Amino acid sequence: AQSVTQPDIHITVSEGASLELRCNYSYGATPYLFWYVQSPGQGLQLLLKYFSGDTLVQGIKGFEAEFKRSQSSFNLRKPSVHWSDAAEYFCAVSGGYQKVTFGIGTKLQVIP
Amino acid sequence: GAVVSQHPSWVICKSGTSVKIECRSLDFQATTMFWYRQFPKQSLMLMATSNEGSKATYEQGVEKDKFLINHASLTLSTLTVTSAHPEDSSFYICSATGGVEKLFFGSGTQLSVL
């Protein structure tokens, strides 16, 4: 069975600081990996996805993620956080663009 | 623009009534659609998988008579919450897939049952 672990439930960073959100997955074959963001009262927005190829994936809003097969990780990074990045971030895994298993989410708070 | 349209975005209903949520793929044929539910401050959990023209497959613990799913065409799936109760209040979201690299989520529906 596929699963996703996001070890950090809540992270607080200062505006302008760098950000890394951790994600570890469990899947028997090559996974499809995603990062989604959900603002309060809003739906899901896809930040980036990994299917194959270059293990460093660039996404929207200045986010990037790196797939590390040896560590079963897909951490999300941003070099400089903006106040508008405050939201909940979900890492997710799929076996092939089918059903998606989500992590529990990491709530990001940005302080001035 | 959005490729999966979900409607309504929010709905308030009285206990005992039924509520229908629509999920439409706008510019591709969705062979499969998925319905998720998100309880407050929790992650999204898959409720069911629906394929066009066949019965939905429900995840363990999801009442199929409570949550009716119809996937009548390749662009439309509906979720009907029957005889809704306050504990059904939740955020419901659909996704549609049309094959490789075609997996998109709707914007979600916030259901509040009074």
GROMACS .gro file of C-alpha atoms in nm:
model
  226
    1ALA     CA    1   0.000   0.000   0.000
    2GLN     CA    2   0.117   0.348  -0.073
    3SER     CA    3   0.161   0.602   0.205
    4VAL     CA    4   0.298   0.949   0.266
    5THR     CA    5   0.456   1.090   0.579
    6GLN     CA    6   0.486   1.459   0.647
    7PRO     CA    7   0.667   1.474   0.979
    8ASP     CA    8   0.609   1.843   1.041
    9ILE     CA    9   0.249   1.932   1.122
   10HIS     CA   10   0.318   2.300   1.169
   11ILE     CA   11   0.611   2.516   1.059
   12THR     CA   12   0.671   2.884   1.125
   13VAL     CA   13   0.920   3.085   0.921
   14SER     CA   14   1.002   3.450   0.888
   15GLU     CA   15   0.920   3.627   0.568
   16GLY     CA   16   1.223   3.618   0.340
   17ALA     CA   17   1.367   3.309   0.502
   18SER     CA   18   1.417   2.983   0.319
   19LEU     CA   19   1.172   2.697   0.353
   20GLU     CA   20   1.193   2.321   0.335
   21LEU     CA   21   0.893   2.097   0.388
   22ARG     CA   22   0.968   1.731   0.434
   23CYS     CA   23   0.792   1.442   0.269
   24ASN     CA   24   0.865   1.071   0.274
   25TYR     CA   25   0.668   0.819   0.076
   26SER     CA   26   0.621   0.448   0.060
   27TYR     CA   27   0.544   0.289  -0.273
   28GLY     CA   28   0.651  -0.036  -0.432
   29ALA     CA   29   0.734   0.093  -0.777
   30THR     CA   30   0.826   0.425  -0.932
   31PRO     CA   31   0.594   0.678  -0.778
   32TYR     CA   32   0.419   0.979  -0.917
   33LEU     CA   33   0.475   1.252  -0.659
   34PHE     CA   34   0.292   1.577  -0.605
   35TRP     CA   35   0.289   1.881  -0.385
   36TYR     CA   36  -0.039   2.067  -0.345
   37VAL     CA   37  -0.119   2.383  -0.155
   38GLN     CA   38  -0.452   2.465   0.007
   39SER     CA   39  -0.529   2.812   0.131
   40PRO     CA   40  -0.798   2.854   0.400
   41GLY     CA   41  -1.140   2.776   0.257
   42GLN     CA   42  -0.995   2.703  -0.083
   43GLY     CA   43  -0.946   2.398  -0.301
   44LEU     CA   44  -0.621   2.233  -0.395
   45GLN     CA   45  -0.366   2.394  -0.621
   46LEU     CA   46  -0.091   2.186  -0.776
   47LEU     CA   47   0.253   2.329  -0.706
   48LEU     CA   48   0.458   2.070  -0.888
   49LYS     CA   49   0.477   1.704  -0.977
   50TYR     CA   50   0.737   1.442  -1.048
   51PHE     CA   51   0.681   1.170  -1.298
   52SER     CA   52   1.023   1.085  -1.434
   53GLY     CA   53   1.339   1.249  -1.560
   54ASP     CA   54   1.522   1.524  -1.380
   55THR     CA   55   1.488   1.466  -1.008
   56LEU     CA   56   1.483   1.838  -0.933
   57VAL     CA   57   1.142   1.967  -1.027
   58GLN     CA   58   1.049   2.331  -1.064
   59GLY     CA   59   0.698   2.440  -0.981
   60ILE     CA   60   0.486   2.749  -0.961
   61LYS     CA   61   0.533   3.038  -0.717
   62GLY     CA   62   0.907   2.976  -0.695
   63PHE     CA   63   0.880   2.632  -0.536
   64GLU     CA   64   1.097   2.335  -0.622
   65ALA     CA   65   1.120   1.978  -0.501
   66GLU     CA   66   1.383   1.709  -0.524
   67PHE     CA   67   1.308   1.341  -0.565
   68LYS     CA   68   1.556   1.122  -0.382
   69ARG     CA   69   1.482   0.758  -0.445
   70SER     CA   70   1.744   0.634  -0.198
   71GLN     CA   71   1.575   0.827   0.082
   72SER     CA   72   1.217   0.786  -0.044
   73SER     CA   73   1.183   1.159  -0.010
   74PHE     CA   74   1.033   1.444  -0.206
   75ASN     CA   75   1.104   1.759  -0.005
   76LEU     CA   76   0.962   2.094  -0.108
   77ARG     CA   77   1.180   2.403  -0.098
   78LYS     CA   78   1.157   2.774  -0.155
   79PRO     CA   79   1.456   3.009  -0.118
   80SER     CA   80   1.259   3.308   0.011
   81VAL     CA   81   0.913   3.281   0.162
   82HIS     CA   82   0.646   3.546   0.110
   83TRP     CA   83   0.359   3.617   0.347
   84SER     CA   84   0.119   3.493   0.081
   85ASP     CA   85   0.275   3.147   0.105
   86ALA     CA   86   0.102   3.087   0.437
   87ALA     CA   87  -0.122   2.788   0.373
   88GLU     CA   88  -0.139   2.414   0.417
   89TYR     CA   89   0.085   2.200   0.202
   90PHE     CA   90   0.012   1.842   0.108
   91CYS     CA   91   0.255   1.591  -0.032
   92ALA     CA   92   0.093   1.311  -0.228
   93VAL     CA   93   0.181   0.991  -0.409
   94SER     CA   94   0.008   0.807  -0.688
   95GLY     CA   95   0.076   0.488  -0.874
   96GLY     CA   96  -0.001   0.633  -1.212
   97TYR     CA   97  -0.224   0.934  -1.223
   98GLN     CA   98  -0.497   0.741  -1.053
   99LYS     CA   99  -0.600   0.757  -0.693
  100VAL     CA  100  -0.383   0.979  -0.483
  101THR     CA  101  -0.273   0.921  -0.127
  102PHE     CA  102  -0.212   1.238   0.066
  103GLY     CA  103   0.004   1.313   0.363
  104ILE     CA  104  -0.149   1.471   0.667
  105GLY     CA  105  -0.034   1.814   0.559
  106THR     CA  106   0.203   2.079   0.691
  107LYS     CA  107   0.061   2.411   0.796
  108LEU     CA  108   0.294   2.696   0.714
  109GLN     CA  109   0.282   3.017   0.912
  110VAL     CA  110   0.481   3.316   0.789
  111ILE     CA  111   0.573   3.588   1.035
  112PRO     CA  112   0.684   3.936   0.936
  113GLY     CA  113  -0.800   2.798  -1.642
  114ALA     CA  114  -0.964   2.523  -1.447
  115VAL     CA  115  -0.988   2.193  -1.626
  116VAL     CA  116  -1.208   2.032  -1.362
  117SER     CA  117  -1.513   2.222  -1.250
  118GLN     CA  118  -1.681   2.133  -0.922
  119HIS     CA  119  -2.014   2.278  -0.823
  120PRO     CA  120  -2.134   2.409  -0.588
  121SER     CA  121  -1.840   2.559  -0.402
  122TRP     CA  122  -2.033   2.561  -0.079
  123VAL     CA  123  -2.373   2.446   0.032
  124ILE     CA  124  -2.574   2.467   0.351
  125CYS     CA  125  -2.860   2.227   0.397
  126LYS     CA  126  -3.099   2.106   0.663
  127SER     CA  127  -3.051   1.773   0.832
  128GLY     CA  128  -3.233   1.496   0.645
  129THR     CA  129  -3.212   1.651   0.302
  130SER     CA  130  -2.996   1.532   0.013
  131VAL     CA  131  -2.724   1.729  -0.156
  132LYS     CA  132  -2.575   1.672  -0.501
  133ILE     CA  133  -2.223   1.777  -0.594
  134GLU     CA  134  -2.111   1.782  -0.957
  135CYS     CA  135  -1.765   1.729  -1.096
  136ARG     CA  136  -1.701   1.803  -1.463
  137SER     CA  137  -1.390   1.766  -1.674
  138LEU     CA  138  -1.393   2.062  -1.907
  139ASP     CA  139  -1.154   1.982  -2.190
  140PHE     CA  140  -1.073   1.616  -2.164
  141GLN     CA  141  -1.253   1.288  -2.125
  142ALA     CA  142  -1.214   1.157  -1.774
  143THR     CA  143  -1.196   0.782  -1.774
  144THR     CA  144  -1.192   0.780  -1.398
  145MET     CA  145  -1.302   1.024  -1.133
  146PHE     CA  146  -1.224   1.016  -0.763
  147TRP     CA  147  -1.403   1.161  -0.466
  148TYR     CA  148  -1.221   1.270  -0.151
  149ARG     CA  149  -1.333   1.400   0.182
  150GLN     CA  150  -1.146   1.626   0.419
  151PHE     CA  151  -1.243   1.659   0.782
  152PRO     CA  152  -1.140   1.978   0.960
  153LYS     CA  153  -0.767   1.996   1.019
  154GLN     CA  154  -0.713   1.658   0.858
  155SER     CA  155  -0.587   1.531   0.528
  156LEU     CA  156  -0.789   1.428   0.229
  157MET     CA  157  -0.913   1.074   0.229
  158LEU     CA  158  -1.028   0.886  -0.075
  159MET     CA  159  -1.396   0.793  -0.057
  160ALA     CA  160  -1.457   0.623  -0.387
  161THR     CA  161  -1.343   0.568  -0.742
  162SER     CA  162  -1.584   0.590  -1.031
  163ASN     CA  163  -1.545   0.480  -1.388
  164GLU     CA  164  -1.780   0.592  -1.660
  165GLY     CA  165  -2.072   0.358  -1.701
  166SER     CA  166  -1.995   0.132  -1.410
  167LYS     CA  167  -2.058   0.120  -1.037
  168ALA     CA  168  -1.828   0.313  -0.812
  169THR     CA  169  -1.576   0.138  -0.593
  170TYR     CA  170  -1.594   0.258  -0.235
  171GLU     CA  171  -1.313   0.263   0.016
  172GLN     CA  172  -1.352   0.067   0.335
  173GLY     CA  173  -1.576   0.240   0.582
  174VAL     CA  174  -1.756   0.458   0.329
  175GLU     CA  175  -2.131   0.392   0.312
  176LYS     CA  176  -2.227   0.349  -0.050
  177ASP     CA  177  -2.596   0.403   0.025
  178LYS     CA  178  -2.512   0.726   0.199
  179PHE     CA  179  -2.280   0.862  -0.066
  180LEU     CA  180  -2.425   0.788  -0.407
  181ILE     CA  181  -2.188   0.829  -0.697
  182ASN     CA  182  -2.295   0.844  -1.058
  183HIS     CA  183  -2.054   0.867  -1.349
  184ALA     CA  184  -2.295   0.894  -1.637
  185SER     CA  185  -2.058   1.033  -1.896
  186LEU     CA  186  -1.689   1.080  -1.960
  187THR     CA  187  -1.711   1.439  -1.843
  188LEU     CA  188  -1.946   1.426  -1.545
  189SER     CA  189  -1.954   1.253  -1.209
  190THR     CA  190  -2.192   1.337  -0.927
  191LEU     CA  191  -2.178   1.270  -0.555
  192THR     CA  192  -2.508   1.276  -0.370
  193VAL     CA  193  -2.502   1.289   0.006
  194THR     CA  194  -2.835   1.134   0.102
  195SER     CA  195  -3.022   1.219   0.420
  196ALA     CA  196  -2.741   1.444   0.529
  197HIS     CA  197  -2.661   1.485   0.897
  198PRO     CA  198  -2.432   1.728   1.077
  199GLU     CA  199  -2.154   1.469   1.089
  200ASP     CA  200  -2.151   1.473   0.707
  201SER     CA  201  -2.037   1.833   0.717
  202SER     CA  202  -1.701   1.831   0.546
  203PHE     CA  203  -1.500   1.946   0.249
  204TYR     CA  204  -1.553   1.726  -0.053
  205ILE     CA  205  -1.327   1.736  -0.354
  206CYS     CA  206  -1.315   1.545  -0.678
  207SER     CA  207  -1.037   1.463  -0.918
  208ALA     CA  208  -1.048   1.345  -1.276
  209THR     CA  209  -0.794   1.156  -1.477
  210GLY     CA  210  -0.773   1.116  -1.851
  211GLY     CA  211  -0.452   0.919  -1.862
  212VAL     CA  212  -0.086   0.989  -1.817
  213GLU     CA  213  -0.017   1.334  -1.679
  214LYS     CA  214  -0.386   1.421  -1.686
  215LEU     CA  215  -0.489   1.427  -1.322
  216PHE     CA  216  -0.667   1.737  -1.203
  217PHE     CA  217  -0.858   1.833  -0.894
  218GLY     CA  218  -1.173   2.034  -0.865
  219SER     CA  219  -1.192   2.333  -0.634
  220GLY     CA  220  -1.391   2.148  -0.372
  221THR     CA  221  -1.728   2.182  -0.203
  222GLN     CA  222  -1.775   2.284   0.157
  223LEU     CA  223  -2.087   2.115   0.291
  224SER     CA  224  -2.248   2.235   0.611
  225VAL     CA  225  -2.545   2.041   0.746
  226LEU     CA  226  -2.754   2.219   1.007
   0.00000   0.00000   0.00000
